[in-house]
Each structure stands twice: as structure tokens, then as C-alpha cells.
Coordinates of C-alpha atoms and ligand atoms in Angstrom, one line a residue:
X56 CA 0.0 0.0 0.0
X57 CA 2.7 2.4 1.0
X58 CA 4.7 1.5 -2.1
X59 CA 1.6 2.2 -4.2
X60 CA 1.2 5.7 -2.8
X61 CA 4.7 6.5 -3.9
X62 CA 4.6 4.8 -7.3
X63 CA 1.1 5.7 -8.3
X64 CA 1.1 8.2 -11.2
X65 CA -2.7 8.3 -11.4
X66 CA -4.1 11.7 -10.7
X67 CA -5.5 12.1 -7.3
X68 CA -8.2 14.6 -6.4
X69 CA -7.6 15.2 -2.7
X70 CA -8.8 18.5 -1.3
X71 CA -5.4 20.1 -1.8
X72 CA -5.1 19.2 -5.5
X73 CA -8.7 20.4 -6.1
X74 CA -8.1 23.7 -4.4
X75 CA -5.0 24.3 -6.5
X76 CA -6.8 23.7 -9.7
X77 CA -9.7 26.0 -8.7
X78 CA -7.3 28.7 -7.7
X79 CA -5.3 28.4 -10.9
X80 CA -8.5 28.4 -12.9
X81 CA -9.8 31.5 -11.2
X82 CA -6.6 33.4 -11.8
X83 CA -6.7 32.5 -15.5
X84 CA -10.3 33.5 -15.8
X85 CA -9.6 36.8 -14.2
X86 CA -6.6 37.4 -16.5
X87 CA -8.1 36.3 -19.8
X88 CA -11.3 36.5 -21.8
X89 CA -14.5 34.5 -21.8
X90 CA -13.1 32.3 -24.5
X91 CA -12.4 29.8 -21.8
X92 CA -16.0 29.4 -20.8
X93 CA -17.4 26.0 -21.8
X94 CA -19.8 25.8 -24.7
X95 CA -23.5 25.7 -23.8
X96 CA -24.7 23.0 -26.1
X97 CA -23.4 20.3 -28.4
X98 CA -25.0 18.7 -31.3
X99 CA -23.9 15.1 -31.0
X100 CA -26.0 12.6 -32.9
X101 CA -24.9 9.4 -31.2
X102 CA -24.8 8.5 -27.5
X103 CA -21.0 8.0 -27.5
X104 CA -20.1 11.2 -29.3
X105 CA -22.5 13.3 -27.2
X106 CA -21.2 11.7 -24.0
X107 CA -17.6 12.3 -25.1
X108 CA -18.3 15.9 -25.7
X109 CA -19.2 16.0 -22.0
X110 CA -16.0 14.1 -21.1
X111 CA -18.0 11.0 -20.4
X112 CA -18.4 7.6 -22.0
X113 CA -21.7 5.9 -23.0
X114 CA -21.3 2.2 -22.9
X115 CA -23.2 -1.1 -23.2
X116 CA -22.9 -4.6 -22.1
X117 CA -21.9 -6.8 -25.0
X118 CA -22.2 -10.6 -25.5
X119 CA -19.5 -12.1 -27.6
X120 CA -21.9 -14.4 -29.4
X121 CA -23.8 -11.5 -30.8
X122 CA -20.9 -9.9 -32.5
X123 CA -21.8 -11.9 -35.6
X124 CA -25.3 -10.3 -35.7
X125 CA -24.9 -7.3 -38.0
X126 CA -28.0 -5.5 -36.7
X127 CA -26.5 -5.7 -33.3
X128 CA -23.0 -4.5 -34.3
X129 CA -24.4 -1.7 -36.4
X130 CA -25.9 -0.2 -33.3
X131 CA -23.0 -1.0 -31.1
X132 CA -20.4 0.5 -33.4
X133 CA -22.5 3.6 -34.2
X134 CA -23.8 4.5 -30.7
X135 CA -21.4 3.4 -28.0
X136 CA -17.8 4.2 -27.0
X137 CA -17.4 1.9 -24.0
X138 CA -18.1 -1.8 -23.7
X139 CA -18.5 -4.2 -20.7
X140 CA -18.4 -7.9 -21.5
X141 CA -21.8 -9.2 -20.1
X142 CA -20.5 -12.6 -19.0
X143 CA -17.2 -13.3 -20.7
X144 CA -14.9 -12.0 -18.0
X145 CA -16.6 -13.6 -15.1
X146 CA -14.9 -16.3 -13.0
X147 CA -16.7 -19.2 -14.6
X148 CA -15.8 -18.0 -18.1
X149 CA -12.1 -17.1 -17.5
X150 CA -11.1 -19.9 -15.2
X151 CA -13.4 -22.8 -15.9
X152 CA -11.0 -25.3 -14.4
X153 CA -8.7 -24.2 -11.6
X154 CA -5.4 -22.9 -13.0
X155 CA -6.6 -23.1 -16.7
X156 CA -7.6 -19.8 -18.0
X157 CA -9.7 -19.2 -21.0
X158 CA -9.9 -15.7 -22.5
X159 CA -11.2 -16.3 -26.1
X160 CA -14.6 -14.8 -25.8
X161 CA -13.4 -11.9 -23.7
X162 CA -10.5 -11.2 -26.0
X163 CA -12.9 -11.1 -28.9
X164 CA -15.0 -8.4 -27.2
X165 CA -11.9 -6.4 -26.2
X166 CA -10.5 -6.5 -29.7
X167 CA -13.8 -5.5 -31.3
X168 CA -14.0 -2.6 -28.9
X169 CA -10.5 -1.3 -28.9
X170 CA -10.1 -1.5 -32.7
X171 CA -13.0 0.9 -32.9
X172 CA -11.8 3.3 -30.2
X173 CA -14.2 2.1 -27.5
X174 CA -12.9 1.6 -24.0
X175 CA -13.5 -1.5 -22.0
X176 CA -14.8 -2.0 -18.5
X177 CA -13.7 -5.3 -16.9
X178 CA -16.5 -7.2 -15.1
X179 CA -15.8 -8.9 -12.7
X180 CA -12.8 -10.4 -10.8
X181 CA -14.3 -11.5 -7.5
X182 CA -18.0 -12.3 -7.0
X183 CA -20.1 -14.9 -5.1
X184 CA -22.1 -15.7 -8.3
X185 CA -21.1 -17.3 -11.6
X186 CA -18.2 -19.1 -9.9
X187 CA -17.0 -22.3 -11.6
X188 CA -17.9 -25.5 -9.8
X189 CA -14.4 -26.0 -8.5
X190 CA -14.5 -22.6 -6.7
X191 CA -18.0 -23.0 -5.4
X192 CA -16.8 -26.1 -3.4
X193 CA -13.8 -24.4 -1.9
X194 CA -13.4 -22.5 1.4
X195 CA -11.0 -21.0 3.8
X196 CA -7.4 -20.2 2.9
X197 CA -7.4 -22.4 -0.2
X198 CA -10.3 -20.3 -1.6
X199 CA -8.7 -17.1 -0.5
X200 CA -5.5 -18.0 -2.4
X201 CA -7.5 -19.2 -5.4
X202 CA -9.4 -16.0 -5.5
X203 CA -6.3 -13.8 -5.3
X204 CA -4.6 -15.9 -8.0
X205 CA -7.6 -15.4 -10.2
X206 CA -7.6 -11.7 -9.7
X207 CA -3.9 -11.5 -10.4
X208 CA -4.0 -13.7 -13.5
X209 CA -7.0 -12.1 -15.1
X210 CA -6.0 -8.5 -14.3
X211 CA -2.6 -9.2 -15.7
X212 CA -3.9 -10.7 -18.9
X213 CA -6.0 -7.6 -19.6
X214 CA -3.5 -5.2 -18.3
X215 CA -3.5 -2.0 -20.3
X216 CA -6.6 -3.0 -22.2
X217 CA -9.2 -2.4 -19.5
X218 CA -9.7 1.2 -18.2
X219 CA -11.7 0.1 -15.1
X220 CA -12.3 -3.2 -13.3
X221 CA -15.2 -4.2 -11.2
X222 CA -12.8 -5.8 -8.8
X223 CA -15.5 -6.9 -6.4
X224 CA -19.1 -7.3 -7.2
X225 CA -22.2 -7.4 -4.9
X226 CA -20.5 -8.1 -1.6
X227 CA -23.3 -6.6 0.6
X228 CA -26.6 -8.0 1.8
X229 CA -29.9 -6.7 0.8
X230 CA -32.3 -5.4 3.3
X231 CA -31.8 -3.3 6.4
X232 CA -28.9 -5.1 8.1
X233 CA -26.0 -3.2 6.4
X234 CA -24.1 -6.4 6.7
X235 CA -21.8 -8.2 4.2
X236 CA -23.5 -10.8 2.1
X237 CA -22.8 -14.3 3.3
X238 CA -20.8 -16.2 0.7
X239 CA -17.8 -18.5 0.5
X240 CA -15.6 -15.5 -0.2
X241 CA -16.9 -13.6 2.8
X242 CA -16.3 -16.6 5.0
X243 CA -12.6 -16.5 4.1
X244 CA -12.4 -13.3 6.3
X245 CA -13.8 -9.8 6.3
X246 CA -10.7 -8.5 4.6
X247 CA -11.3 -10.4 1.4
X248 CA -12.5 -7.3 -0.4
X249 CA -9.4 -5.2 0.3
X250 CA -7.2 -8.2 -0.5
X251 CA -8.8 -8.4 -3.9
X252 CA -8.2 -4.7 -4.5
X253 CA -4.6 -5.0 -3.5
X254 CA -4.0 -7.9 -5.9
X255 CA -5.7 -6.1 -8.7
X256 CA -3.7 -3.0 -8.1
X257 CA -0.4 -5.0 -8.2
X258 CA -1.5 -6.6 -11.5
X259 CA -2.7 -3.5 -13.3
X260 CA -1.6 -0.3 -11.6
X261 CA -3.2 1.9 -14.3
X262 CA -6.7 0.5 -14.4
X263 CA -9.3 2.2 -12.2
X264 CA -10.4 -0.2 -9.6
X265 CA -14.1 -0.2 -8.7
X266 CA -16.5 -1.7 -6.2
X267 CA -19.8 -2.5 -8.0
X268 CA -23.2 -3.3 -6.5
X269 CA -27.0 -3.1 -7.0
X270 CA -29.7 -1.5 -4.7
X271 CA -27.1 1.0 -3.7
X272 CA -28.7 3.8 -5.6
X273 CA -31.1 5.1 -3.0
X274 CA -29.1 7.2 -0.6
X275 CA -31.4 6.3 2.4
X276 CA -31.0 2.6 2.1
X277 CA -28.9 0.7 4.6
X278 CA -27.0 -1.1 1.8
X279 CA -26.0 2.2 0.2
X280 CA -24.8 3.5 3.6
X281 CA -22.9 0.2 4.3
X282 CA -21.0 0.5 1.0
X283 CA -20.4 4.2 1.6
X284 CA -18.8 3.4 5.0
X285 CA -16.6 0.7 3.4
X286 CA -15.4 3.1 0.7
X287 CA -14.7 5.8 3.3
X288 CA -12.8 3.3 5.4
X289 CA -10.8 2.1 2.4
X290 CA -9.9 5.7 1.4
X291 CA -8.8 6.5 5.0
X292 CA -6.6 3.4 5.2
X293 CA -5.1 3.7 1.7
X294 CA -6.8 0.6 0.2
X295 CA -6.4 1.1 -3.5
X296 CA -10.0 1.9 -4.6
X297 CA -10.6 4.4 -7.4
X298 CA -14.3 4.1 -8.2
X299 CA -17.7 2.8 -7.3
X300 CA -20.1 1.3 -9.8
X301 CA -23.8 1.6 -9.4
X302 CA -25.5 -1.1 -11.4
X303 CA -28.8 0.8 -11.4
X304 CA -31.2 -2.0 -12.4
X305 CA -34.4 -0.1 -11.8
X306 CA -37.8 -1.7 -11.7
X307 CA -41.0 -1.6 -9.8
X308 CA -39.5 -3.3 -6.7
X309 CA -36.4 -1.1 -6.7
X310 CA -37.3 2.1 -8.4
X311 CA -35.2 5.1 -9.3
X312 CA -35.3 7.7 -6.6
X313 CA -34.5 11.4 -7.0
X314 CA -31.9 11.1 -4.3
X315 CA -29.7 9.2 -6.8
X316 CA -27.8 12.4 -7.5
X317 CA -27.1 12.7 -3.8
X318 CA -25.8 9.2 -3.8
X319 CA -23.5 9.8 -6.7
X320 CA -22.2 13.1 -5.3
X321 CA -21.7 11.8 -1.8
X322 CA -19.6 8.9 -2.9
X323 CA -17.6 11.2 -5.3
X324 CA -16.9 13.4 -2.3
X325 CA -15.1 10.5 -0.7
X326 CA -12.5 10.9 -3.5
X327 CA -13.6 8.2 -5.9
X328 CA -15.0 8.2 -9.4
X329 CA -18.6 7.0 -9.8
X330 CA -20.0 5.1 -12.8
X331 CA -23.5 3.9 -13.8
X332 CA -22.5 0.4 -14.7
X333 CA -25.6 -1.7 -15.7
X334 CA -28.4 0.6 -16.3
X335 CA -31.8 -0.8 -17.3
X336 CA -35.2 0.5 -16.3
X337 CA -38.4 -1.5 -16.4
X338 CA -40.6 -0.2 -19.2
X339 CA -37.8 2.3 -20.2
X340 CA -39.6 5.4 -19.1
X341 CA -38.0 8.3 -21.0
X342 CA -38.2 10.7 -18.0
X343 CA -36.3 8.2 -15.7
X344 CA -33.6 7.6 -18.3
X345 CA -33.2 11.4 -18.7
X346 CA -32.9 11.8 -14.9
X347 CA -30.2 9.2 -14.6
X348 CA -28.2 10.9 -17.3
X349 CA -28.7 14.3 -15.9
X350 CA -27.7 13.1 -12.4
X351 CA -24.4 11.7 -13.8
X352 CA -23.7 14.9 -15.8
X353 CA -24.3 16.9 -12.6
X354 CA -21.5 15.1 -10.8
X355 CA -18.1 15.9 -12.1
X356 CA -16.6 12.6 -11.0
X357 CA -19.4 10.6 -12.7
X358 CA -17.3 9.2 -15.7
X359 CA -20.1 7.6 -17.7
X360 CA -23.1 5.5 -18.1
X361 CA -23.3 1.9 -19.3
X362 CA -26.7 0.3 -20.3
X363 CA -27.0 -3.5 -19.7
X364 CA -27.6 -4.4 -23.3
X365 CA -28.5 -2.8 -26.6
X366 CA -32.0 -4.0 -27.7
X367 CA -34.7 -5.2 -25.4
X368 CA -34.2 -8.6 -26.8
X369 CA -30.6 -8.5 -25.6
X370 CA -31.6 -7.8 -22.0
X371 CA -31.3 -10.3 -19.2
X372 CA -34.7 -9.0 -18.3
X373 CA -36.1 -8.9 -21.8
X374 CA -39.8 -9.1 -20.6
X375 CA -39.4 -5.8 -18.9
X376 CA -38.4 -4.1 -22.2
X377 CA -35.9 -1.9 -20.2
X378 CA -33.4 -0.7 -22.8
X379 CA -33.0 2.1 -25.4
X380 CA -33.6 0.1 -28.6
X381 CA -36.6 -2.2 -29.3
X382 CA -36.3 -5.7 -30.6
X383 CA -35.8 -4.6 -34.1
X384 CA -33.1 -2.1 -33.2
X385 CA -35.2 1.0 -33.5
X386 CA -34.6 3.9 -31.1
X387 CA -37.2 4.2 -28.3
X388 CA -38.4 7.4 -26.7
X389 CA -35.9 6.8 -23.9
X390 CA -33.1 6.9 -26.4
X391 CA -34.2 10.4 -27.6
X392 CA -34.4 11.5 -24.0
X393 CA -30.9 10.3 -23.2
X394 CA -29.4 11.8 -26.3
X395 CA -31.1 15.2 -25.5
X396 CA -29.9 15.1 -21.9
X397 CA -26.3 14.4 -23.1
X398 CA -26.6 17.3 -25.6
X399 CA -28.1 19.8 -23.2
X400 CA -26.5 22.3 -20.8
X401 CA -23.0 22.9 -19.7
X402 CA -20.6 20.6 -18.0
X403 CA -19.0 21.3 -14.6
X404 CA -15.4 21.5 -15.8
X405 CA -12.0 22.6 -14.7
X406 CA -11.2 25.4 -17.2
X407 CA -8.0 24.9 -19.2
X408 CA -4.8 25.8 -17.6
X409 CA -2.9 26.4 -20.9
X410 CA -3.4 29.7 -22.5
X411 CA -5.0 29.5 -25.9
X412 CA -2.6 29.4 -28.9
X413 CA -3.0 29.2 -32.6
X414 CA -4.4 25.8 -33.2
X415 CA -1.6 23.6 -34.5
X416 CA -1.8 22.0 -38.0
X417 CA 0.1 19.2 -39.4
X418 CA 3.3 20.1 -41.2
X419 CA 3.0 21.1 -44.9
X420 CA 3.6 18.4 -47.4
X421 CA 0.6 16.1 -46.8
X422 CA -2.2 15.9 -49.2
X423 CA -4.8 17.4 -46.8
X424 CA -4.7 19.6 -43.7
X425 CA -5.6 18.5 -40.2
X426 CA -6.1 21.2 -37.5
X427 CA -6.2 20.2 -33.9
X428 CA -8.3 22.2 -31.4
X429 CA -8.4 21.9 -27.7
X430 CA -11.7 20.8 -26.3
X431 CA -13.0 20.5 -22.7
X432 CA -10.5 19.8 -20.0
X433 CA -11.2 18.1 -16.7
X434 CA -9.0 17.3 -13.7
X435 CA -7.6 14.1 -15.2
X436 CA -8.3 14.3 -19.0
X437 CA -9.0 16.5 -22.0
X438 CA -10.7 16.4 -25.3
X439 CA -9.3 17.4 -28.7
X440 CA -11.0 17.7 -32.0
X441 CA -9.3 17.5 -35.4
X442 CA -10.8 19.1 -38.5
X443 CA -9.7 18.0 -41.9
X444 CA -9.8 20.1 -45.0
X445 CA -8.8 19.1 -48.5
X446 CA -10.0 15.5 -48.6
X447 CA -13.1 13.5 -47.7
X448 CA -11.3 10.2 -47.5
X449 CA -8.6 11.1 -45.1
X450 CA -6.1 9.4 -42.8
X451 CA -4.7 11.5 -40.0
X452 CA -1.9 10.4 -37.7
X453 CA -1.9 11.9 -34.2
X454 CA 0.6 11.2 -31.4
X455 CA 0.2 11.7 -27.6
X456 CA 3.0 11.9 -25.1
X457 CA 3.4 9.0 -22.7
X458 CA 2.1 8.4 -20.1
X459 CA -0.9 10.0 -21.8
X460 CA -3.4 7.5 -23.2
X461 CA -6.2 8.1 -25.6
X462 CA -9.3 6.6 -23.8
X463 CA -12.0 7.2 -26.4
X464 CA -12.6 8.5 -29.9
X465 CA -15.5 9.5 -32.0
X466 CA -16.4 10.1 -35.7
X467 CA -13.5 8.0 -37.1
X468 CA -11.9 4.5 -37.3
X469 CA -8.7 4.4 -35.3
X470 CA -5.8 2.0 -35.3
X471 CA -2.8 2.1 -33.1
X472 CA 0.9 1.5 -33.2
X473 CA 2.3 -1.0 -30.7
X474 CA 3.1 1.7 -28.1
X475 CA -0.5 2.8 -28.1
X476 CA 0.7 6.4 -28.3
X477 CA 0.3 6.9 -32.1
X478 CA -3.2 6.8 -33.5
X479 CA -4.0 6.5 -37.1
X480 CA -7.5 7.8 -37.7
X481 CA -9.4 7.1 -40.9
X482 CA -12.6 8.8 -42.0
X483 CA -15.6 6.6 -41.5
X484 CA -18.2 8.6 -43.3
X485 CA -19.0 10.7 -40.2
X486 CA -17.7 13.9 -41.8
X487 CA -14.5 16.0 -41.8
X488 CA -13.9 16.1 -38.1
X489 CA -13.1 13.6 -35.4
X490 CA -12.4 13.8 -31.7
X491 CA -10.8 12.0 -28.9
X492 CA -10.3 12.0 -25.1
X493 CA -6.8 11.8 -23.7
X494 CA -6.1 10.7 -20.1
X495 CA -3.4 13.1 -19.1
X496 CA -1.8 10.8 -16.5
X497 CA 0.0 14.0 -15.3
X498 CA 1.1 15.2 -18.7
X499 CA -0.8 18.0 -20.3
X500 CA 1.1 18.3 -23.6
X501 CA -1.2 18.9 -26.5
X502 CA -1.4 16.0 -28.9
X503 CA 0.5 16.4 -32.2
X504 CA -0.9 15.9 -35.6
X505 CA 1.8 14.1 -37.5
X506 CA 0.3 13.9 -41.0
X507 CA -2.8 14.1 -43.1
X508 CA -3.1 11.9 -46.2
X509 CA -5.9 11.7 -48.7
X510 CA -6.7 8.3 -50.0
Ligands
XIL63 C1 -26.2 -11.0 -15.8 C2 -26.1 -11.3 -17.3 O1 -26.7 -10.2 -17.9 C3 -26.8 -12.6 -17.6 O2 -26.6 -12.9 -19.0 C4 -26.3 -13.7 -16.8 O3 -27.1 -14.9 -17.1 C5 -26.4 -13.4 -15.3 O4 -25.7 -12.1 -15.1 N1 -25.5 -7.9 -11.9 C6 -24.3 -8.1 -12.5 C7 -24.2 -8.7 -13.8 O5 -23.2 -7.7 -12.0 O6 -23.1 -9.4 -14.0 C8 -25.4 -9.5 -14.1 O7 -25.4 -9.9 -15.5 C9 -26.7 -8.7 -13.8 C10 -26.7 -8.3 -12.4

């Protein structure tokens, strides 16, 4: 733990860092013009692009066996810029026999996503459910060791490819007890959760490490408070936790409550990111979908929203028709409400700390011109857009400075060099501009356009 504090290069948002950013921003605003003020509206036409313009992602659960369904992939590729494997990274899928790991289906999803500029949420390393038979029958220190080995192996396999892991899933009991859920993992000792986080941190120090649960959305519920107390305790003792996932499976028995925003902001105030990880809502009421998105946008540390499937027929609760697309892949009213919410209003942002400069263009000599413009900047990341003139079928090469990492893109088809720092973006029919989000990882250099080529 102590070593991690010294080595960790991930940005931290302790009170002191936040104050410094705010003061610097205030000084800049006083000294310069209103050009820094964030825009008031964006005109995104897909969920992913509109979320990205707000510095968020919009994701979906994906099933590997549906990647051959072109109606499914058409929507996936068009609308989403983050993906969570629905079952393929679970323990029974990745370690079906003890010590024999199987990554085929998960790798397929990761490669589909990353080759299209989508980020991947890993789900999930340690859980009482969907355990393979061999693990279900284990207990005590043998189970603890097997669990830690599983976390280490799987997080190592996907190291660098997964931006956030649900390290531990659903470890608290329902109801009013506020207790841990009884499970074979819990019976290995109350410290099993933090042990899992430490193992994940050692295996993939750059992934954000999340605790994920359901029925933790209503701020007044005992389960919500119990998770909150655990996260507060982890932060105070330096257990490496970076984020909390709120599954947000809303239905008549556990409905959305307007204190959801309070839940998100209260957790964020502990110094963790928050993410809506498995959203579906019985009947897909447009107003409730809109509220969830507005709540996330209102909380600066809410990174994004993932819906738990694309079409109603893809849902684990298909009979509730809880998703944004109907069985034939058509947009439902809830889709329009979500898109409108993503495109409305301003975003709470940290204004840029760099003074504006003439936007850089690629060096002369290419067969088109690509101009990079700074977009919104947050405490840990920033957006850039690149506008191309002189070609409609273009290829633009952009480089970022390590340890920066491009975490999502929109309106183009990216490929990457082996370092992951040089992105070759090709036009995909979305027009003459593309965009991307760069995780700063402490480095705020502007990305460099290396070339623009017409094809
Ligand atoms: C569900 C999947 O959607 C189903 O396909 C599978 O049969 C069971 O699991 N909470 C979680 C998810 O964390 O992993 C669950 O996914 C839904 C509830």
C-alpha cells in the first residue's frame, strides 16, 4: 500500500489538489477572456459522441456471441464508445478449471471494442455468483488463495486494455442489516475485499479499480450506507480503490429515486469516481432515463453510463423491455431523452490551464490539412477535435505523449501503433472532423498531428 502511494502516477483529487486547480482556474479566468468558458450545447448525434463531448463515455454490455449479428454490431459501433463484457470476464468464463484460464470470448470483445476506439470496463474479478464449480466447493485459505490468484491472472492478462475493473461485485446483503452478504468468499475473512483490490492494483496499476453493486442507488438505504462506509474506510486506510459502480437495475421493486444524484455526489466526495454500470429501467420510461443521465452529468466525477444491453431482446430482463432500442433495433423514446440530456446544458469542468494558442496544424507536405483544437479539460483528462480540409477520405496520424493515453474517440476509425501512443484515424463517413479524449496521467502536452493523407 505504501509503495503504491509512492509509485502511483494516477491523478489524485484530494482536497489540496482540487483547491490548487480551482485557484489556478480563477486566476486564469480573471486574466483572460471569456473564450475559456465551456460551450452551452453540443450537437452530438450518437450516445457515445455526445457523452464524449461532455467528457463521459456511454457504454453497453456486450455478448461475444452477438458480434456476428450485424443488426447488433451496427448499433454497437454507431452509438457506444465503451463496452462491458456481459458474462465473458466472469470467473466461470475465465477460469473454468482451476489454473486453466480461458480468454477467447473476452478477448474477442476487447479487440472488437479497442479496434474501434471504444474503452473496456472489466467485469468482474471477485464475486459470489457465476463461480465455476471448483471454486464453489472451496473454502478457507485455499479459496482465498485461489481468488487472489484469479484476480492476479485475469487483471494481468487484460493489463493496459481495461480502463476500469469491477474488482469486487455485490458483496453486501440486501435489506436493512447493512451487513456483508454471506458467501464462501466472505467466510474467508472480512478483509477479502481489500485483499482483492490490492491484488488487482499490483497486477494492473493503471486500471481504475471499482467496487460494484445493486440496490445501492437510494441514498437512504442501509445497503447504500454500508458500501459508503466501506469506501470511506478504504480511502482512509489507503486501500487502492478508485471508483464505485452503481448497477442501477431499476424496476417496480427497486425504483429510481430522485436522491440518486445525492448518492453519486456523496460517494464522489469521498475521493472516488462514480459510474453507472448496468443501467436498465423496467418499461424504459423516458423521464427516468433522462434523470439518470442528468444526475451523472451533474456530478463531475461521474465518468459515464453503461446500459446493460442494446436491444430489449438482448436484455437479461427482456420481458421488462428496459433498454434504449426495441427488438428490431429502433430507437425508443428513452433513447431520444438520453441523447437530448447528453446534448443539453454545460458541464462542470476545470477550465484549461494552458493559454489559448493558434491551433496547430500538421506540417506542410501532406495531401490534406488537419487542424487540432483543444476541447474541454477536466481534472484528469481533456478532449481534442481534429478538423480536416482538402479531402473527404482522409487518414490522420496523431501522437500523444506517454504516459498520456487516448481513452475514447468518436467520428473516425482508429488503429494504433504497438506503443498505443500513435493513433492513425481514418474517415468513416461521419464527416470531416473527429475527436478523442486523452487521459493526461500527469502530462498536459497537446497531442500532435503528424500527418494528413488523402486516399
Ligand atoms: C447477468 C447477465 O446479464 C446474464 O446474461 C447472466 O445470465 C447473469 O448475469 N449484476 C451483475 C451482472 O453484476 O453481471 C449480471 O449480469 C446482472 C446483475
